[in-house]
Amino acid sequence: MRILGIESSCDETAAAVVDAADGHPWQLRSSVVASQVEIHREWGGVVPELAARQHLRDICGVVDQALADARSSWTDIDAIAVTQGPGLVGSLLVGVSFAKAVGAARDIPVLPVHHLAGHIESLVLHNGELPYPAIVLVVSGGHTSLYHLPSPGVYRLVGRTRDDAAGEAYDKVAKLVGLGYPGGPIVDRRAARGNPHAINFPIPKLTHDDRNVGPQTHLPEGFGDALKRRADFSFSGLKTAVRRHVELATGGGTRALTETEIDDICASFQRVVIQTLLDRTFRAAEWFDARAIGIAGGVAANAGLRAAAEARGAAVGVPVFVPSVALATDNAAMIAAAGLRRWDAGDRGGSLDFNAEPGLVMLVE
Ligand code: KG4
Ligand code: ZN
């Protein structure tokens, strides 16, 4: 079984070929990512129209390269998995239209998959099947969501951010202290040189229900509202605290931050982010008697987060799984893996009537 994955939900055009021999382990044959970061850097963030146009330019070449790297031709491909959502609609449309066109022309089944199912399955692609039940934190530029996986391929949302995603907070803090875009990897490097206790930024706490409460989460029976809130995340207050600190330290912008001050701000900010992410993840692992913890998504590339998660996992005796850095940020290999998961569950694609869904909600089972 050989599947082609296609991903175009944000600012990376990606294609990958993954094999499954009698189930597991899944084998990565190729993974090609055309990043648009140079285009969006000028604007300090992703510009949706520019992203969609660049996907259109890149998609054919990226798929050809993925097939060539996998020493495959279209006749070797048994199915196509494509990101249906969530994401930017113009970007998603490029991948979805491409997949449907090839599916129709060559009579290959097309499986639409959820972007976050892809991030979750990147863990299995990289590490082999996880022990279940598992708790997986998906932490990226667009998402900070906690899932309970009672068994393979079943994803139950137990918490999510009420405002900014963690990666978004990294990008905004990088901007505030005058570092480049995207900020995550730069803040990560600067944090390693700074003092994480130099500044006492507040640990985000959700003490009241707010208007941003999203779809119903799946907490066990008998959990009260107070506990329910504790599985959610919030990063906008922390971002504001960093902004205030920078304003005060620079006298309202009348002097520049020193390199040491920048290192210390990055380290202190990162300490709070890591503690917030891991407190909730490990608490959820306790609730669900998890036998494994996974951390996926772009922020899972963070060296400080990886080290802290592994240390904490070792302390409580729960193994922590992360993907390789290449599989943590957006890629199509994870989308192919999520497609294989659905194939294993008996999904053979079918109608090409589906469309790109910018606000796609993940089905529970
Ligand atoms: O998963 P991803 O490639 O795209 C989304 O689905 O959002 O994640 C991109 C995000 C960006 O916000 C980027 O700054 C962040 O992941 N990121 C990092 C690191 N590498 C990427 N954040 C913290 N530390 C890193 N090393
Ligand atoms: Zn992503």
GROMACS .gro file of C-alpha atoms and ligand atoms in nm:
model
  392
    1MET     CA    1   0.000   0.000   0.000
    2ARG     CA    2   0.157   0.329  -0.112
    3ILE     CA    3  -0.006   0.664  -0.038
    4LEU     CA    4   0.069   1.015  -0.159
    5GLY     CA    5   0.010   1.290   0.099
    6ILE     CA    6  -0.060   1.652   0.005
    7GLU     CA    7  -0.055   1.945   0.248
    8SER     CA    8  -0.124   2.311   0.168
    9SER     CA    9  -0.318   2.445   0.468
   10CYS     CA   10  -0.096   2.743   0.548
   11ASP     CA   11   0.238   2.851   0.404
   12GLU     CA   12   0.411   2.526   0.312
   13THR     CA   13   0.336   2.335  -0.007
   14ALA     CA   14   0.418   1.974   0.071
   15ALA     CA   15   0.394   1.627  -0.082
   16ALA     CA   16   0.517   1.293   0.051
   17VAL     CA   17   0.503   0.921  -0.024
   18VAL     CA   18   0.452   0.674   0.260
   19ASP     CA   19   0.426   0.293   0.245
   20ALA     CA   20   0.240   0.057   0.473
   21ALA     CA   21   0.333  -0.308   0.467
   22ASP     CA   22   0.069  -0.508   0.655
   23GLY     CA   23  -0.017  -0.222   0.883
   24HIS     CA   24   0.289  -0.098   1.069
   25PRO     CA   25   0.546   0.034   1.072
   26TRP     CA   26   0.469   0.303   0.818
   27GLN     CA   27   0.765   0.375   0.600
   28LEU     CA   28   0.854   0.722   0.481
   29ARG     CA   29   0.978   0.711   0.119
   30SER     CA   30   0.992   1.081   0.045
   31SER     CA   31   0.889   1.416   0.189
   32VAL     CA   32   0.918   1.745   0.002
   33VAL     CA   33   0.832   2.083   0.157
   34ALA     CA   34   0.840   2.413  -0.034
   35SER     CA   35   0.840   2.679   0.235
   36GLN     CA   36   0.705   3.026   0.164
   37VAL     CA   37   0.872   3.177   0.468
   38GLU     CA   38   1.087   3.416   0.260
   39ILE     CA   39   0.775   3.558   0.094
   40HIS     CA   40   0.588   3.622   0.420
   41ARG     CA   41   0.889   3.739   0.624
   42GLU     CA   42   0.864   4.082   0.461
   43TRP     CA   43   0.511   4.117   0.606
   44GLY     CA   44   0.588   3.969   0.948
   45GLY     CA   45   0.321   3.699   0.906
   46VAL     CA   46   0.139   3.485   0.652
   47VAL     CA   47  -0.050   3.685   0.387
   48PRO     CA   48  -0.336   3.455   0.273
   49GLU     CA   49  -0.358   3.576  -0.090
   50LEU     CA   50   0.016   3.550  -0.144
   51ALA     CA   51   0.015   3.204   0.015
   52ALA     CA   52  -0.260   3.072  -0.213
   53ARG     CA   53  -0.089   3.201  -0.526
   54GLN     CA   54   0.244   3.052  -0.428
   55HIS     CA   55   0.084   2.711  -0.358
   56LEU     CA   56  -0.052   2.721  -0.710
   57ARG     CA   57   0.296   2.785  -0.850
   58ASP     CA   58   0.460   2.514  -0.640
   59ILE     CA   59   0.216   2.224  -0.617
   60CYS     CA   60   0.299   2.042  -0.944
   61GLY     CA   61   0.676   2.060  -0.895
   62VAL     CA   62   0.653   1.953  -0.530
   63VAL     CA   63   0.441   1.646  -0.613
   64ASP     CA   64   0.670   1.550  -0.904
   65GLN     CA   65   0.970   1.576  -0.673
   66ALA     CA   66   0.804   1.364  -0.402
   67LEU     CA   67   0.726   1.092  -0.660
   68ALA     CA   68   1.079   1.107  -0.803
   69ASP     CA   69   1.243   1.092  -0.457
   70ALA     CA   70   1.029   0.787  -0.379
   71ARG     CA   71   1.126   0.632  -0.715
   72SER     CA   72   0.757   0.608  -0.791
   73SER     CA   73   0.528   0.693  -1.077
   74TRP     CA   74   0.153   0.755  -1.061
   75THR     CA   75   0.087   0.386  -1.136
   76ASP     CA   76   0.251   0.296  -0.800
   77ILE     CA   77   0.020   0.522  -0.598
   78ASP     CA   78  -0.277   0.341  -0.440
   79ALA     CA   79  -0.442   0.639  -0.268
   80ILE     CA   80  -0.406   1.012  -0.205
   81ALA     CA   81  -0.450   1.180   0.135
   82VAL     CA   82  -0.502   1.555   0.136
   83THR     CA   83  -0.549   1.814   0.410
   84GLN     CA   84  -0.915   1.922   0.397
   85GLY     CA   85  -0.884   2.169   0.687
   86PRO     CA   86  -0.855   2.358   0.908
   87GLY     CA   87  -0.645   2.631   0.749
   88LEU     CA   88  -0.656   2.921   0.506
   89VAL     CA   89  -0.929   2.857   0.251
   90GLY     CA   90  -0.735   2.976  -0.055
   91SER     CA   91  -0.436   2.764   0.048
   92LEU     CA   92  -0.642   2.454   0.125
   93LEU     CA   93  -0.824   2.482  -0.208
   94VAL     CA   94  -0.501   2.434  -0.403
   95GLY     CA   95  -0.418   2.099  -0.241
   96VAL     CA   96  -0.778   1.978  -0.238
   97SER     CA   97  -0.837   2.069  -0.606
   98PHE     CA   98  -0.509   1.907  -0.709
   99ALA     CA   99  -0.587   1.585  -0.519
  100LYS     CA  100  -0.940   1.563  -0.657
  101ALA     CA  101  -0.821   1.627  -1.013
  102VAL     CA  102  -0.557   1.354  -1.000
  103GLY     CA  103  -0.796   1.121  -0.818
  104ALA     CA  104  -1.055   1.163  -1.093
  105ALA     CA  105  -0.807   1.148  -1.382
  106ARG     CA  106  -0.630   0.835  -1.260
  107ASP     CA  107  -0.914   0.675  -1.069
  108ILE     CA  108  -0.727   0.673  -0.739
  109PRO     CA  109  -0.919   0.700  -0.407
  110VAL     CA  110  -0.880   1.037  -0.230
  111LEU     CA  111  -0.901   1.057   0.150
  112PRO     CA  112  -0.962   1.404   0.299
  113VAL     CA  113  -0.788   1.433   0.636
  114HIS     CA  114  -0.783   1.675   0.928
  115HIS     CA  115  -0.459   1.872   0.962
  116LEU     CA  116  -0.435   1.796   1.335
  117ALA     CA  117  -0.486   1.423   1.277
  118GLY     CA  118  -0.175   1.461   1.061
  119HIS     CA  119   0.022   1.625   1.342
  120ILE     CA  120  -0.090   1.348   1.581
  121GLU     CA  121   0.006   1.068   1.340
  122SER     CA  122   0.349   1.226   1.281
  123LEU     CA  123   0.427   1.075   1.622
  124VAL     CA  124   0.348   0.724   1.499
  125LEU     CA  125   0.529   0.776   1.168
  126HIS     CA  126   0.843   0.871   1.358
  127ASN     CA  127   0.824   0.644   1.664
  128GLY     CA  128   0.611   0.347   1.559
  129GLU     CA  129   0.274   0.273   1.724
  130LEU     CA  130   0.228   0.445   2.062
  131PRO     CA  131   0.114   0.272   2.379
  132TYR     CA  132  -0.254   0.360   2.439
  133PRO     CA  133  -0.435   0.533   2.597
  134ALA     CA  134  -0.222   0.832   2.503
  135ILE     CA  135  -0.243   1.206   2.562
  136VAL     CA  136  -0.121   1.416   2.271
  137LEU     CA  137  -0.053   1.789   2.278
  138VAL     CA  138  -0.065   1.950   1.934
  139VAL     CA  139   0.112   2.280   1.961
  140SER     CA  140   0.173   2.491   1.652
  141GLY     CA  141   0.134   2.837   1.502
  142GLY     CA  142  -0.241   2.792   1.462
  143HIS     CA  143  -0.333   2.542   1.735
  144THR     CA  144  -0.276   2.447   2.096
  145SER     CA  145  -0.498   2.145   2.155
  146LEU     CA  146  -0.487   1.849   2.388
  147TYR     CA  147  -0.624   1.513   2.271
  148HIS     CA  148  -0.703   1.189   2.449
  149LEU     CA  149  -0.644   0.885   2.227
  150PRO     CA  150  -0.814   0.584   2.389
  151SER     CA  151  -0.702   0.371   2.093
  152PRO     CA  152  -0.523   0.420   1.757
  153GLY     CA  153  -0.693   0.673   1.529
  154VAL     CA  154  -0.947   0.795   1.788
  155TYR     CA  155  -0.889   1.160   1.880
  156ARG     CA  156  -1.092   1.319   2.162
  157LEU     CA  157  -1.042   1.687   2.232
  158VAL     CA  158  -0.992   1.756   2.604
  159GLY     CA  159  -0.855   2.111   2.593
  160ARG     CA  160  -0.756   2.393   2.363
  161THR     CA  161  -0.643   2.752   2.368
  162ARG     CA  162  -0.903   3.017   2.432
  163ASP     CA  163  -0.702   3.281   2.247
  164ASP     CA  164  -0.353   3.267   2.093
  165ALA     CA  165  -0.180   2.945   1.995
  166ALA     CA  166   0.158   2.890   2.164
  167GLY     CA  167   0.347   2.924   1.833
  168GLU     CA  168   0.164   3.249   1.765
  169ALA     CA  169   0.275   3.376   2.108
  170TYR     CA  170   0.635   3.286   2.019
  171ASP     CA  171   0.607   3.474   1.691
  172LYS     CA  172   0.456   3.782   1.859
  173VAL     CA  173   0.713   3.790   2.140
  174ALA     CA  174   0.992   3.763   1.882
  175LYS     CA  175   0.847   4.068   1.708
  176LEU     CA  176   0.818   4.260   2.038
  177VAL     CA  177   1.187   4.216   2.118
  178GLY     CA  178   1.297   4.284   1.760
  179LEU     CA  179   1.384   3.930   1.646
  180GLY     CA  180   1.297   3.788   1.302
  181TYR     CA  181   1.011   3.582   1.161
  182PRO     CA  182   0.906   3.311   1.229
  183GLY     CA  183   0.998   3.373   1.589
  184GLY     CA  184   0.975   3.026   1.743
  185PRO     CA  185   1.313   2.887   1.643
  186ILE     CA  186   1.491   3.219   1.717
  187VAL     CA  187   1.333   3.260   2.062
  188ASP     CA  188   1.423   2.895   2.130
  189ARG     CA  189   1.792   2.964   2.054
  190ARG     CA  190   1.802   3.290   2.250
  191ALA     CA  191   1.622   3.128   2.545
  192ALA     CA  192   1.901   2.871   2.575
  193ARG     CA  193   2.144   3.158   2.651
  194GLY     CA  194   1.922   3.353   2.892
  195ASN     CA  195   1.819   3.326   3.257
  196PRO     CA  196   1.471   3.169   3.276
  197HIS     CA  197   1.414   3.323   3.619
  198ALA     CA  198   1.524   3.676   3.531
  199ILE     CA  199   1.165   3.800   3.489
  200ASN     CA  200   0.866   3.675   3.679
  201PHE     CA  201   0.607   3.663   3.399
  202PRO     CA  202   0.268   3.539   3.525
  203ILE     CA  203   0.165   3.176   3.475
  204PRO     CA  204  -0.161   3.196   3.271
  205LYS     CA  205  -0.463   3.091   3.476
  206LEU     CA  206  -0.821   3.066   3.355
  207THR     CA  207  -1.028   3.192   3.642
  208HIS     CA  208  -1.349   3.277   3.462
  209ASP     CA  209  -1.541   3.151   3.163
  210ASP     CA  210  -1.493   3.375   2.868
  211ARG     CA  211  -1.667   3.420   2.536
  212ASN     CA  212  -1.416   3.217   2.342
  213VAL     CA  213  -1.524   2.878   2.474
  214GLY     CA  214  -1.505   2.650   2.173
  215PRO     CA  215  -1.653   2.313   2.089
  216GLN     CA  216  -1.742   2.077   2.371
  217THR     CA  217  -1.443   1.893   2.507
  218HIS     CA  218  -1.450   1.531   2.620
  219LEU     CA  219  -1.374   1.515   2.988
  220PRO     CA  220  -1.471   1.214   3.198
  221GLU     CA  221  -1.809   1.221   3.373
  222GLY     CA  222  -1.811   1.403   3.702
  223PHE     CA  223  -1.555   1.670   3.624
  224GLY     CA  224  -1.679   2.006   3.741
  225ASP     CA  225  -1.642   2.333   3.557
  226ALA     CA  226  -1.334   2.431   3.755
  227LEU     CA  227  -1.151   2.122   3.639
  228LYS     CA  228  -1.281   2.158   3.286
  229ARG     CA  229  -1.117   2.496   3.257
  230ARG     CA  230  -0.787   2.356   3.364
  231ALA     CA  231  -0.743   2.163   3.040
  232ASP     CA  232  -0.765   2.484   2.839
  233PHE     CA  233  -0.483   2.721   2.754
  234SER     CA  234  -0.449   3.097   2.724
  235PHE     CA  235  -0.145   3.288   2.602
  236SER     CA  236  -0.267   3.640   2.532
  237GLY     CA  237  -0.210   3.759   2.892
  238LEU     CA  238   0.148   3.636   2.885
  239LYS     CA  239   0.206   3.815   2.555
  240THR     CA  240   0.069   4.138   2.710
  241ALA     CA  241   0.297   4.093   3.013
  242VAL     CA  242   0.596   4.066   2.780
  243ARG     CA  243   0.485   4.379   2.594
  244ARG     CA  244   0.452   4.576   2.921
  245HIS     CA  245   0.790   4.455   3.037
  246VAL     CA  246   0.954   4.564   2.710
  247GLU     CA  247   0.782   4.906   2.725
  248LEU     CA  248   0.906   4.963   3.080
  249ALA     CA  249   1.256   4.833   3.015
  250THR     CA  250   1.303   5.050   2.706
  251GLY     CA  251   1.144   5.363   2.855
  252GLY     CA  252   0.862   5.341   2.602
  253GLY     CA  253   1.099   5.268   2.314
  254THR     CA  254   1.357   5.540   2.392
  255ARG     CA  255   1.643   5.288   2.420
  256ALA     CA  256   1.710   4.946   2.267
  257LEU     CA  257   1.714   4.623   2.467
  258THR     CA  258   2.061   4.478   2.526
  259GLU     CA  259   2.139   4.130   2.391
  260THR     CA  260   2.139   3.993   2.748
  261GLU     CA  261   1.799   4.150   2.818
  262ILE     CA  262   1.660   3.987   2.502
  263ASP     CA  263   1.804   3.648   2.603
  264ASP     CA  264   1.650   3.683   2.950
  265ILE     CA  265   1.308   3.783   2.816
  266CYS     CA  266   1.311   3.486   2.576
  267ALA     CA  267   1.421   3.245   2.849
  268SER     CA  268   1.165   3.374   3.102
  269PHE     CA  269   0.882   3.371   2.846
  270GLN     CA  270   0.975   3.019   2.736
  271ARG     CA  271   0.988   2.892   3.095
  272VAL     CA  272   0.626   3.004   3.147
  273VAL     CA  273   0.507   2.859   2.814
  274ILE     CA  274   0.669   2.524   2.884
  275GLN     CA  275   0.532   2.506   3.237
  276THR     CA  276   0.181   2.592   3.118
  277LEU     CA  277   0.186   2.338   2.836
  278LEU     CA  278   0.332   2.058   3.046
  279ASP     CA  279   0.121   2.117   3.359
  280ARG     CA  280  -0.198   2.064   3.161
  281THR     CA  281  -0.061   1.780   2.952
  282PHE     CA  282   0.065   1.582   3.251
  283ARG     CA  283  -0.255   1.651   3.446
  284ALA     CA  284  -0.459   1.516   3.155
  285ALA     CA  285  -0.229   1.213   3.140
  286GLU     CA  286  -0.315   1.143   3.505
  287TRP     CA  287  -0.689   1.183   3.446
  288PHE     CA  288  -0.685   0.932   3.163
  289ASP     CA  289  -0.421   0.692   3.303
  290ALA     CA  290  -0.221   0.756   2.988
  291ARG     CA  291   0.054   0.510   2.900
  292ALA     CA  292   0.216   0.761   2.666
  293ILE     CA  293   0.241   1.134   2.611
  294GLY     CA  294   0.298   1.281   2.265
  295ILE     CA  295   0.389   1.636   2.169
  296ALA     CA  296   0.344   1.729   1.802
  297GLY     CA  297   0.325   2.041   1.583
  298GLY     CA  298   0.576   2.315   1.503
  299VAL     CA  299   0.641   2.409   1.867
  300ALA     CA  300   0.733   2.044   1.937
  301ALA     CA  301   1.059   2.137   1.760
  302ASN     CA  302   1.142   2.351   2.066
  303ALA     CA  303   1.454   2.218   2.237
  304GLY     CA  304   1.354   2.346   2.582
  305LEU     CA  305   1.007   2.192   2.559
  306ARG     CA  306   1.143   1.855   2.446
  307ALA     CA  307   1.399   1.839   2.728
  308ALA     CA  308   1.150   1.947   2.997
  309ALA     CA  309   0.884   1.703   2.874
  310GLU     CA  310   1.125   1.411   2.869
  311ALA     CA  311   1.253   1.492   3.218
  312ARG     CA  312   0.901   1.517   3.355
  313GLY     CA  313   0.793   1.198   3.178
  314ALA     CA  314   1.090   1.012   3.328
  315ALA     CA  315   1.003   1.147   3.674
  316VAL     CA  316   0.645   1.014   3.661
  317GLY     CA  317   0.720   0.702   3.455
  318VAL     CA  318   0.524   0.795   3.142
  319PRO     CA  319   0.720   0.782   2.814
  320VAL     CA  320   0.716   1.103   2.608
  321PHE     CA  321   0.715   1.083   2.228
  322VAL     CA  322   0.801   1.365   1.986
  323PRO     CA  323   0.844   1.364   1.607
  324SER     CA  324   1.171   1.455   1.433
  325VAL     CA  325   1.203   1.830   1.379
  326ALA     CA  326   1.124   1.783   1.007
  327LEU     CA  327   0.802   1.598   1.093
  328ALA     CA  328   0.705   1.846   1.368
  329THR     CA  329   0.655   2.148   1.140
  330ASP     CA  330   0.400   2.128   0.858
  331ASN     CA  331   0.471   1.848   0.611
  332ALA     CA  332   0.280   1.602   0.394
  333ALA     CA  333   0.427   1.281   0.538
  334MET     CA  334   0.206   1.328   0.844
  335ILE     CA  335  -0.096   1.378   0.616
  336ALA     CA  336  -0.011   1.054   0.433
  337ALA     CA  337   0.014   0.882   0.774
  338ALA     CA  338  -0.328   1.016   0.881
  339GLY     CA  339  -0.464   0.885   0.549
  340LEU     CA  340  -0.316   0.542   0.617
  341ARG     CA  341  -0.479   0.544   0.959
  342ARG     CA  342  -0.815   0.597   0.792
  343TRP     CA  343  -0.738   0.333   0.534
  344ASP     CA  344  -0.661   0.088   0.819
  345ALA     CA  345  -1.002   0.175   0.965
  346GLY     CA  346  -1.167   0.075   0.637
  347ASP     CA  347  -1.207   0.416   0.475
  348ARG     CA  348  -1.157   0.376   0.101
  349GLY     CA  349  -1.229   0.736   0.000
  350GLY     CA  350  -1.521   0.757  -0.239
  351SER     CA  351  -1.706   1.067  -0.339
  352LEU     CA  352  -1.502   1.362  -0.462
  353ASP     CA  353  -1.779   1.594  -0.345
  354PHE     CA  354  -1.587   1.711  -0.037
  355ASN     CA  355  -1.447   2.061  -0.032
  356ALA     CA  356  -1.180   2.257   0.156
  357GLU     CA  357  -1.308   2.337   0.508
  358PRO     CA  358  -1.121   2.625   0.673
  359GLY     CA  359  -1.291   2.559   1.010
  360LEU     CA  360  -1.300   2.178   0.990
  361VAL     CA  361  -1.382   2.014   1.324
  362MET     CA  362  -1.227   1.675   1.391
  363LEU     CA  363  -1.482   1.397   1.412
  364VAL     CA  364  -1.452   1.207   1.735
  365GLU     CA  365  -1.462   0.850   1.608
  366KG4     O1  366   0.300   2.319   1.274
  366KG4     P1  367   0.352   2.442   1.210
  366KG4     O2  368   0.463   2.428   1.108
  366KG4     O3  369   0.237   2.521   1.137
  366KG4     C1  370   0.107   2.531   1.189
  366KG4     O4  371   0.027   2.436   1.167
  366KG4     O5  372   0.082   2.635   1.256
  366KG4     O6  373   0.397   2.541   1.328
  366KG4     C2  374   0.457   2.664   1.303
  366KG4     C3  375   0.480   2.733   1.437
  366KG4     C4  376   0.530   2.878   1.425
  366KG4     O7  377   0.454   2.961   1.511
  366KG4     C5  378   0.675   2.870   1.471
  366KG4     O8  379   0.723   2.989   1.530
  366KG4     C6  380   0.668   2.758   1.571
  366KG4     O9  381   0.579   2.663   1.513
  366KG4     N1  382   0.798   2.694   1.593
  366KG4     C7  383   0.863   2.695   1.712
  366KG4     C8  384   0.987   2.631   1.691
  366KG4     N2  385   0.994   2.593   1.559
  366KG4     C9  386   0.877   2.633   1.502
  366KG4     N3  387   0.825   2.744   1.831
  366KG4    C10  388   0.910   2.730   1.934
  366KG4     N4  389   1.032   2.672   1.921
  366KG4    C11  390   1.074   2.622   1.804
  366KG4     N5  391   1.194   2.563   1.793
  367ZN      ZN  392   0.038   2.248   1.138
   0.00000   0.00000   0.00000
